[in-house]
Short mmCIF file of C-alpha atoms in Angstrom, two decimals:
data_model
loop_
_atom_site.label_atom_id
_atom_site.label_comp_id
_atom_site.label_asym_id
_atom_site.label_seq_id
_atom_site.Cartn_x
_atom_site.Cartn_y
_atom_site.Cartn_z
CA MET A 1 251.67 -6.72 294.71
CA SER A 2 251.75 -8.36 297.99
CA LEU A 3 252.48 -12.08 298.10
CA PRO A 4 248.81 -12.93 299.68
CA SER A 5 246.97 -11.14 297.34
CA ALA A 6 249.17 -12.73 294.45
CA PHE A 7 248.57 -16.26 295.99
CA SER A 8 245.03 -15.79 296.38
CA ARG A 9 244.54 -14.42 292.82
CA LEU A 10 246.23 -17.28 291.65
CA MET A 11 243.80 -19.97 293.56
CA LEU A 12 241.18 -18.01 292.44
CA ALA A 13 242.30 -18.44 288.90
CA CYS A 14 242.88 -22.32 289.12
CA ALA A 15 240.03 -22.75 290.77
CA LEU A 16 237.97 -20.89 288.12
CA ALA A 17 240.11 -22.96 285.20
CA LEU A 18 239.11 -26.14 286.78
CA LEU A 19 235.70 -25.50 287.11
CA THR A 20 235.59 -24.04 283.15
CA ARG A 21 237.34 -27.21 282.51
CA VAL A 22 234.72 -29.76 284.49
CA ALA A 23 231.76 -27.83 282.43
CA LEU A 24 233.40 -28.39 279.35
CA ALA A 25 232.20 -30.94 276.69
CA GLU A 26 234.99 -30.90 274.14
CA ASP A 27 238.49 -30.78 275.06
CA GLY A 28 240.85 -30.47 272.06
CA PRO A 29 243.31 -27.48 271.48
CA ILE A 30 241.90 -24.14 270.65
CA GLY A 31 244.93 -22.70 269.40
CA TYR A 32 248.68 -22.52 270.39
CA VAL A 33 251.37 -20.22 271.66
CA LYS A 34 253.64 -19.02 269.41
CA THR A 35 255.87 -16.15 271.07
CA HIS A 36 257.13 -15.43 274.48
CA ALA A 37 259.78 -13.52 276.14
CA GLY A 38 260.43 -13.07 279.96
CA ALA A 39 258.06 -14.24 282.47
CA ALA A 40 254.75 -15.62 280.83
CA PHE A 41 252.74 -18.34 281.61
CA VAL A 42 249.32 -20.62 280.84
CA VAL A 43 247.21 -21.63 283.57
CA SER A 44 245.32 -24.68 282.48
CA ALA A 45 243.12 -27.07 284.58
CA GLY A 46 244.94 -25.64 287.68
CA LYS A 47 248.31 -26.06 286.54
CA SER A 48 250.62 -23.53 285.69
CA MET A 49 252.80 -23.95 282.59
CA GLU A 50 255.40 -21.68 281.15
CA ALA A 51 254.10 -20.32 277.65
CA VAL A 52 256.44 -21.83 275.22
CA PRO A 53 255.54 -21.78 271.54
CA GLY A 54 253.82 -24.64 270.56
CA LEU A 55 251.76 -24.87 273.97
CA ALA A 56 248.29 -26.12 273.14
CA LEU A 57 245.57 -23.47 274.82
CA ARG A 58 241.95 -24.57 275.34
CA GLN A 59 239.23 -22.75 276.43
CA GLY A 60 239.00 -21.41 280.34
CA ASP A 61 243.22 -21.33 279.75
CA VAL A 62 244.24 -18.03 281.91
CA LEU A 63 247.32 -16.14 279.86
CA ARG A 64 249.46 -14.28 282.35
CA THR A 65 252.46 -12.32 282.29
CA GLY A 66 255.62 -10.70 284.54
CA ASP A 67 257.42 -7.43 284.39
CA ASP A 68 259.31 -8.25 281.88
CA GLY A 69 256.83 -10.79 280.24
CA ARG A 70 255.05 -11.04 276.42
CA LEU A 71 253.06 -13.95 274.97
CA GLY A 72 251.62 -13.99 271.36
CA LEU A 73 249.54 -16.79 270.32
CA ILE A 74 247.13 -17.67 267.08
CA LEU A 75 243.47 -19.74 267.83
CA LEU A 76 242.19 -22.28 265.27
CA ASP A 77 240.06 -19.78 263.54
CA ASN A 78 243.34 -17.55 262.78
CA THR A 79 242.27 -14.84 265.56
CA VAL A 80 245.82 -13.29 266.51
CA MET A 81 246.17 -12.22 270.20
CA SER A 82 249.84 -10.85 271.99
CA LEU A 83 249.77 -9.38 275.55
CA GLY A 84 252.28 -7.12 276.83
CA PRO A 85 254.28 -7.00 280.50
CA ASN A 86 251.85 -7.22 283.51
CA ALA A 87 248.94 -8.72 281.78
CA GLU A 88 246.21 -11.22 282.56
CA MET A 89 243.78 -12.67 280.31
CA VAL A 90 241.03 -15.31 280.41
CA ILE A 91 239.64 -17.09 277.30
CA ASP A 92 236.08 -17.84 278.50
CA GLU A 93 234.76 -18.89 275.42
CA TYR A 94 235.48 -20.59 271.97
CA LEU A 95 233.54 -22.14 269.67
CA PHE A 96 234.74 -22.76 266.31
CA GLU A 97 232.42 -25.17 264.30
CA PRO A 98 231.59 -23.46 261.04
CA GLY A 99 230.10 -26.86 259.60
CA ASN A 100 227.79 -26.62 262.44
CA GLU A 101 227.28 -22.92 262.82
CA GLN A 102 228.79 -22.99 266.10
CA LEU A 103 230.84 -19.91 266.60
CA GLY A 104 231.81 -17.95 269.65
CA LEU A 105 234.88 -15.99 270.96
CA GLY A 106 234.97 -13.99 274.70
CA VAL A 107 237.65 -13.13 276.08
CA ARG A 108 238.70 -10.88 279.44
CA LEU A 109 241.44 -8.83 279.56
CA LEU A 110 241.74 -8.39 283.63
CA ARG A 111 244.80 -6.20 283.47
CA GLY A 112 247.51 -4.89 281.28
CA THR A 113 247.66 -4.66 277.54
CA MET A 114 246.96 -6.49 274.28
CA GLN A 115 246.58 -6.67 270.87
CA PHE A 116 243.48 -8.49 269.07
CA ILE A 117 243.50 -9.16 265.12
CA SER A 118 240.08 -10.89 264.22
CA GLY A 119 240.03 -14.10 262.35
CA VAL A 120 237.43 -16.42 260.57
CA ILE A 121 234.74 -16.23 263.61
CA ALA A 122 234.44 -12.39 263.56
CA LYS A 123 234.30 -12.61 259.50
CA LEU A 124 231.51 -15.48 259.75
CA ARG A 125 229.52 -14.01 262.67
CA PRO A 126 230.88 -10.71 264.37
CA GLU A 127 228.36 -10.35 266.62
CA ALA A 128 229.73 -13.80 268.47
CA VAL A 129 232.87 -11.85 269.14
CA LYS A 130 233.57 -9.96 272.46
CA VAL A 131 236.28 -8.58 274.15
CA LYS A 132 235.96 -7.85 277.48
CA THR A 133 237.55 -5.47 280.39
CA ALA A 134 236.68 -4.99 284.16
CA THR A 135 234.12 -2.00 282.99
CA GLY A 136 233.54 -2.13 279.52
CA THR A 137 233.12 -4.47 276.44
CA ILE A 138 234.75 -4.01 272.81
CA GLY A 139 232.55 -5.64 269.79
CA VAL A 140 234.15 -6.75 266.94
CA ARG A 141 233.45 -5.91 263.31
CA GLY A 142 236.52 -7.75 261.76
CA THR A 143 239.74 -5.78 262.51
CA ARG A 144 242.82 -5.16 264.58
CA PHE A 145 242.82 -3.09 267.83
CA LEU A 146 245.11 -2.55 271.00
CA VAL A 147 243.34 -2.57 274.53
CA ASP A 148 244.87 -1.10 277.74
CA ALA A 149 243.24 -2.53 280.84
CA GLY A 150 245.52 -0.68 283.15
CA ASN A 151 246.99 -2.16 286.39
CA MET B 1 257.87 38.57 278.55
CA VAL B 2 254.77 38.02 280.74
CA LEU B 3 253.55 35.87 277.80
CA ALA B 4 256.60 33.75 277.46
CA ARG B 5 256.53 32.81 280.92
CA THR B 6 252.47 31.91 280.66
CA LEU B 7 253.32 29.96 277.34
CA ARG B 8 255.77 28.13 279.42
CA LEU B 9 253.80 27.28 282.29
CA VAL B 10 251.23 26.10 280.16
CA ALA B 11 253.63 23.89 278.21
CA ILE B 12 254.37 22.81 281.38
CA ALA B 13 251.00 22.09 282.73
CA LEU B 14 249.44 20.56 279.47
CA PRO B 15 251.16 17.28 279.79
CA VAL B 16 249.81 16.77 283.43
CA VAL B 17 246.13 17.72 282.69
CA LEU B 18 246.29 15.56 279.73
CA THR B 19 247.61 12.51 281.88
CA ALA B 20 244.97 13.39 284.45
CA CYS B 21 242.38 13.44 282.22
CA ALA B 22 243.73 10.31 280.27
CA PRO B 23 241.70 6.98 280.79
CA LYS B 24 243.06 4.12 282.67
CA SER B 25 241.54 1.48 280.13
CA TRP B 26 241.16 2.37 276.71
CA VAL B 27 240.99 0.67 273.25
CA VAL B 28 242.53 2.21 270.06
CA LEU B 29 241.59 1.43 266.48
CA LEU B 30 244.41 0.17 263.99
CA PRO B 31 244.64 -0.63 260.52
CA ASP B 32 244.61 -4.06 259.23
CA GLU B 33 247.55 -5.75 257.80
CA ASP B 34 246.01 -5.16 254.50
CA GLY B 35 245.50 -1.34 254.89
CA ARG B 36 241.86 -1.24 255.43
CA THR B 37 240.35 -0.41 258.78
CA GLY B 38 237.40 -2.65 260.46
CA ARG B 39 235.32 -1.44 263.04
CA ILE B 40 234.50 -2.01 267.04
CA ILE B 41 231.74 -1.23 268.97
CA VAL B 42 232.48 -0.03 272.47
CA SER B 43 230.14 -0.50 275.34
CA GLY B 44 230.21 1.03 278.95
CA GLU B 45 227.61 0.43 281.42
CA GLU B 46 225.47 3.25 280.27
CA GLY B 47 225.91 3.72 276.62
CA GLN B 48 228.34 2.81 273.49
CA THR B 49 230.15 4.13 270.72
CA GLU B 50 231.36 3.04 267.59
CA VAL B 51 235.04 3.60 266.42
CA ALA B 52 235.38 2.91 262.53
CA GLU B 53 238.93 5.22 262.22
CA ALA B 54 242.54 4.14 263.15
CA GLY B 55 244.37 6.50 265.70
CA VAL B 56 241.05 6.65 266.98
CA ALA B 57 240.56 5.51 270.60
CA ALA B 58 237.66 4.94 273.29
CA SER B 59 237.66 5.39 276.99
CA LEU B 60 236.42 1.82 278.82
CA ASP B 61 236.39 3.15 282.23
CA THR B 62 233.95 5.76 281.83
CA PRO B 63 230.16 4.92 281.74
CA LYS B 64 229.52 5.95 278.59
CA PRO B 65 233.03 5.47 276.09
CA GLU B 66 234.16 8.90 274.74
CA THR B 67 236.48 8.72 271.80
CA PHE B 68 239.99 10.66 271.46
CA LYS B 69 242.61 10.92 268.93
CA VAL B 70 245.73 8.99 269.85
CA THR B 71 249.36 9.71 268.92
CA PRO B 72 251.89 6.80 267.26
CA TYR B 73 254.12 7.91 269.94
CA ARG B 74 251.60 7.13 272.70
CA ILE B 75 250.47 3.91 271.12
CA GLU B 76 254.25 2.63 270.84
CA GLN B 77 254.61 3.91 274.40
CA THR B 78 251.81 2.04 275.84
CA PHE B 79 251.78 -1.10 273.60
CA GLY B 80 255.17 -1.35 272.63
CA GLY B 81 255.40 -5.05 274.43
CA ALA B 82 252.13 -6.38 272.85
CA LEU B 83 252.94 -5.32 269.23
CA ALA B 84 256.30 -7.02 269.77
CA ALA B 85 254.79 -10.34 270.74
CA GLN B 86 252.64 -10.25 267.43
CA PRO B 87 252.89 -13.54 265.85
CA LYS B 88 253.86 -14.11 262.30
CA PRO B 89 250.03 -13.79 260.64
CA PRO B 90 249.02 -17.36 259.37
CA ALA B 91 250.07 -18.39 255.79
CA VAL B 92 247.71 -19.94 253.43
CA PHE B 93 248.34 -22.40 250.62
CA THR B 94 245.55 -24.10 248.18
CA LEU B 95 246.67 -27.20 246.43
CA TYR B 96 244.56 -28.41 243.44
CA PHE B 97 243.53 -31.72 242.58
CA GLU B 98 243.12 -34.18 239.37
CA SER B 99 239.43 -35.02 238.65
CA GLY B 100 237.78 -37.72 241.04
CA GLY B 101 240.52 -38.69 242.84
CA ALA B 102 243.06 -37.74 245.66
CA ARG B 103 246.17 -37.12 243.39
CA LEU B 104 247.42 -33.53 243.44
CA THR B 105 248.03 -31.54 240.11
CA ALA B 106 252.05 -31.34 239.40
CA GLU B 107 251.84 -27.84 240.32
CA SER B 108 250.46 -28.60 243.33
CA GLU B 109 252.68 -31.11 244.47
CA ALA B 110 255.43 -28.52 243.59
CA LEU B 111 253.84 -26.34 246.19
CA LEU B 112 254.53 -29.14 249.37
CA PRO B 113 258.22 -27.90 249.62
CA ALA B 114 256.72 -24.11 250.34
CA VAL B 115 254.32 -25.33 252.85
CA LEU B 116 257.13 -27.18 254.54
CA ALA B 117 259.49 -24.13 254.57
CA GLU B 118 256.81 -21.89 255.89
CA SER B 119 256.61 -24.37 258.83
CA ALA B 120 259.85 -24.65 259.70
CA ALA B 121 260.31 -20.93 259.88
CA ARG B 122 257.51 -20.61 262.88
CA ASP B 123 258.34 -21.65 266.54
CA GLY B 124 255.24 -24.13 267.57
CA ALA B 125 253.89 -24.34 264.16
CA ASP B 126 250.31 -25.64 263.52
CA ILE B 127 248.79 -26.46 260.61
CA SER B 128 244.91 -27.00 259.42
CA ILE B 129 244.27 -29.19 256.27
CA VAL B 130 240.76 -28.51 254.88
CA GLY B 131 239.54 -30.79 251.74
CA HIS B 132 236.94 -29.80 249.38
CA THR B 133 235.47 -31.26 245.89
CA ASP B 134 233.37 -29.86 243.51
CA THR B 135 229.77 -31.02 242.75
CA THR B 136 230.21 -34.06 240.72
CA GLY B 137 228.52 -37.21 242.36
CA ASP B 138 226.86 -37.80 245.95
CA PRO B 139 227.44 -35.34 248.70
CA ALA B 140 228.23 -38.14 250.71
CA ASP B 141 230.78 -39.37 248.79
CA ASN B 142 232.24 -36.00 248.46
CA LYS B 143 232.48 -36.00 252.25
CA ALA B 144 234.61 -38.90 252.18
CA LEU B 145 236.70 -37.49 249.15
CA GLY B 146 237.12 -34.07 250.59
CA MET B 147 238.72 -36.19 253.79
CA LEU B 148 240.95 -38.49 251.58
CA ARG B 149 242.24 -35.19 249.91
CA ALA B 150 243.21 -33.86 253.41
CA THR B 151 244.60 -37.18 254.60
CA LEU B 152 246.57 -37.41 251.74
CA VAL B 153 248.42 -33.77 251.87
CA ARG B 154 248.77 -34.67 256.10
CA ASP B 155 250.60 -37.76 255.22
CA ALA B 156 253.06 -36.26 252.59
CA LEU B 157 253.66 -33.60 255.12
CA VAL B 158 254.20 -35.97 258.36
CA ALA B 159 256.30 -38.12 255.92
CA ALA B 160 258.55 -35.11 255.21
CA GLY B 161 259.02 -34.77 258.93
CA LEU B 162 255.92 -32.63 260.28
CA ARG B 163 254.37 -33.02 263.79
CA LEU B 164 251.29 -35.26 263.42
CA ASP B 165 249.76 -33.78 266.77
CA ARG B 166 250.09 -30.42 265.69
CA ILE B 167 247.92 -30.97 262.43
CA SER B 168 244.14 -30.84 261.98
CA THR B 169 242.45 -32.37 259.22
CA GLU B 170 238.78 -31.98 258.13
CA SER B 171 236.48 -32.17 254.89
CA HIS B 172 233.88 -29.78 253.79
CA GLY B 173 232.99 -31.72 250.93
CA GLU B 174 231.23 -30.07 248.38
CA GLY B 175 229.90 -27.97 251.24
CA ASN B 176 232.10 -24.95 250.65
CA LEU B 177 233.05 -24.05 246.99
CA LEU B 178 235.28 -21.47 246.14
CA VAL B 179 233.92 -21.27 242.36
CA LYS B 180 230.11 -21.26 242.93
CA THR B 181 228.45 -23.85 240.32
CA PRO B 182 225.30 -25.92 240.03
CA ASP B 183 224.95 -29.46 241.09
CA ASP B 184 227.22 -32.21 238.94
CA THR B 185 229.56 -29.58 237.80
CA GLN B 186 233.46 -30.40 237.09
CA GLU B 187 235.66 -27.61 238.23
CA PRO B 188 239.09 -27.73 239.15
CA TYR B 189 239.00 -24.76 241.52
CA ASN B 190 236.85 -26.52 243.74
CA ARG B 191 238.57 -29.69 243.92
CA ARG B 192 241.22 -28.39 246.23
CA VAL B 193 242.76 -28.34 249.56
CA GLU B 194 243.48 -25.65 251.71
CA VAL B 195 246.34 -25.45 254.30
CA VAL B 196 246.74 -22.80 256.94
CA VAL B 197 250.31 -22.88 258.72
CA ARG B 198 250.08 -20.93 261.57
#
């Protein structure tokens, strides 16, 4: 990857993350980083942070790993996700208020590989969970799967 | 002789052909931790397909997803990193209460060290605490009682050294019964706090 392209992608991701955050009503953590190795980062509200265990995640965050990177996380509804090397994923939507029937989870894997293990949201309302790549969409019916989004 | 040479050529050519056909973007279903397998519905621009068998994959870069079988070797080759990064699955503890108040049963009180140990065994642990009641009394009072129970457990964990900012507390009152009962029914299994350590 050339430097200008990496830089412009980062800027775009930052701008998107910022926009999403401004649009958000609620701002609490939606989950936490649990595992990491090598280069692994979370871009949140335009700020890039090393993805260390215990780092709080928010809707709109972009997760990214390098050549030797890996990253694992658990969301508040017990959804478990983990990324392999050279991966980039965006958490577009997260709604977990079972009492108010507010449920939704939408993630986009832009490149690289991930594992997804569904949690409570998929159990309560399966159609509210979507995992997307550039060219396809995976609807989740309570389960565990692996996605390769290519490079 | 000719046959042997042909076979050898096929053996060399086959992986190349397979690689050429293999999609660049795909999804494969795995069994859950409990051994059961769920389902996924894979959609492309022009169609969708359902996968309900572990080890079966579907392409994500064709207009209509095409299914194919994947070997464990290929899964490990492609997804070794993502699989190695999988966090420990969340652990769930259910603590029960004496009737009417926020006093843990002796048995459940004895479980607190196990909750602490589970939390200490994880990097960056976070904890959800949800309080519940049985259907005795007023629903609004029960919402408050559930919160009182959740708070009691939280305070005990914080007193033992856990980080307050990584603990979330809420109450479902009598709205989420473990054992379905009519209204105004005492039920020890409904008087509980569920603690999830992640």
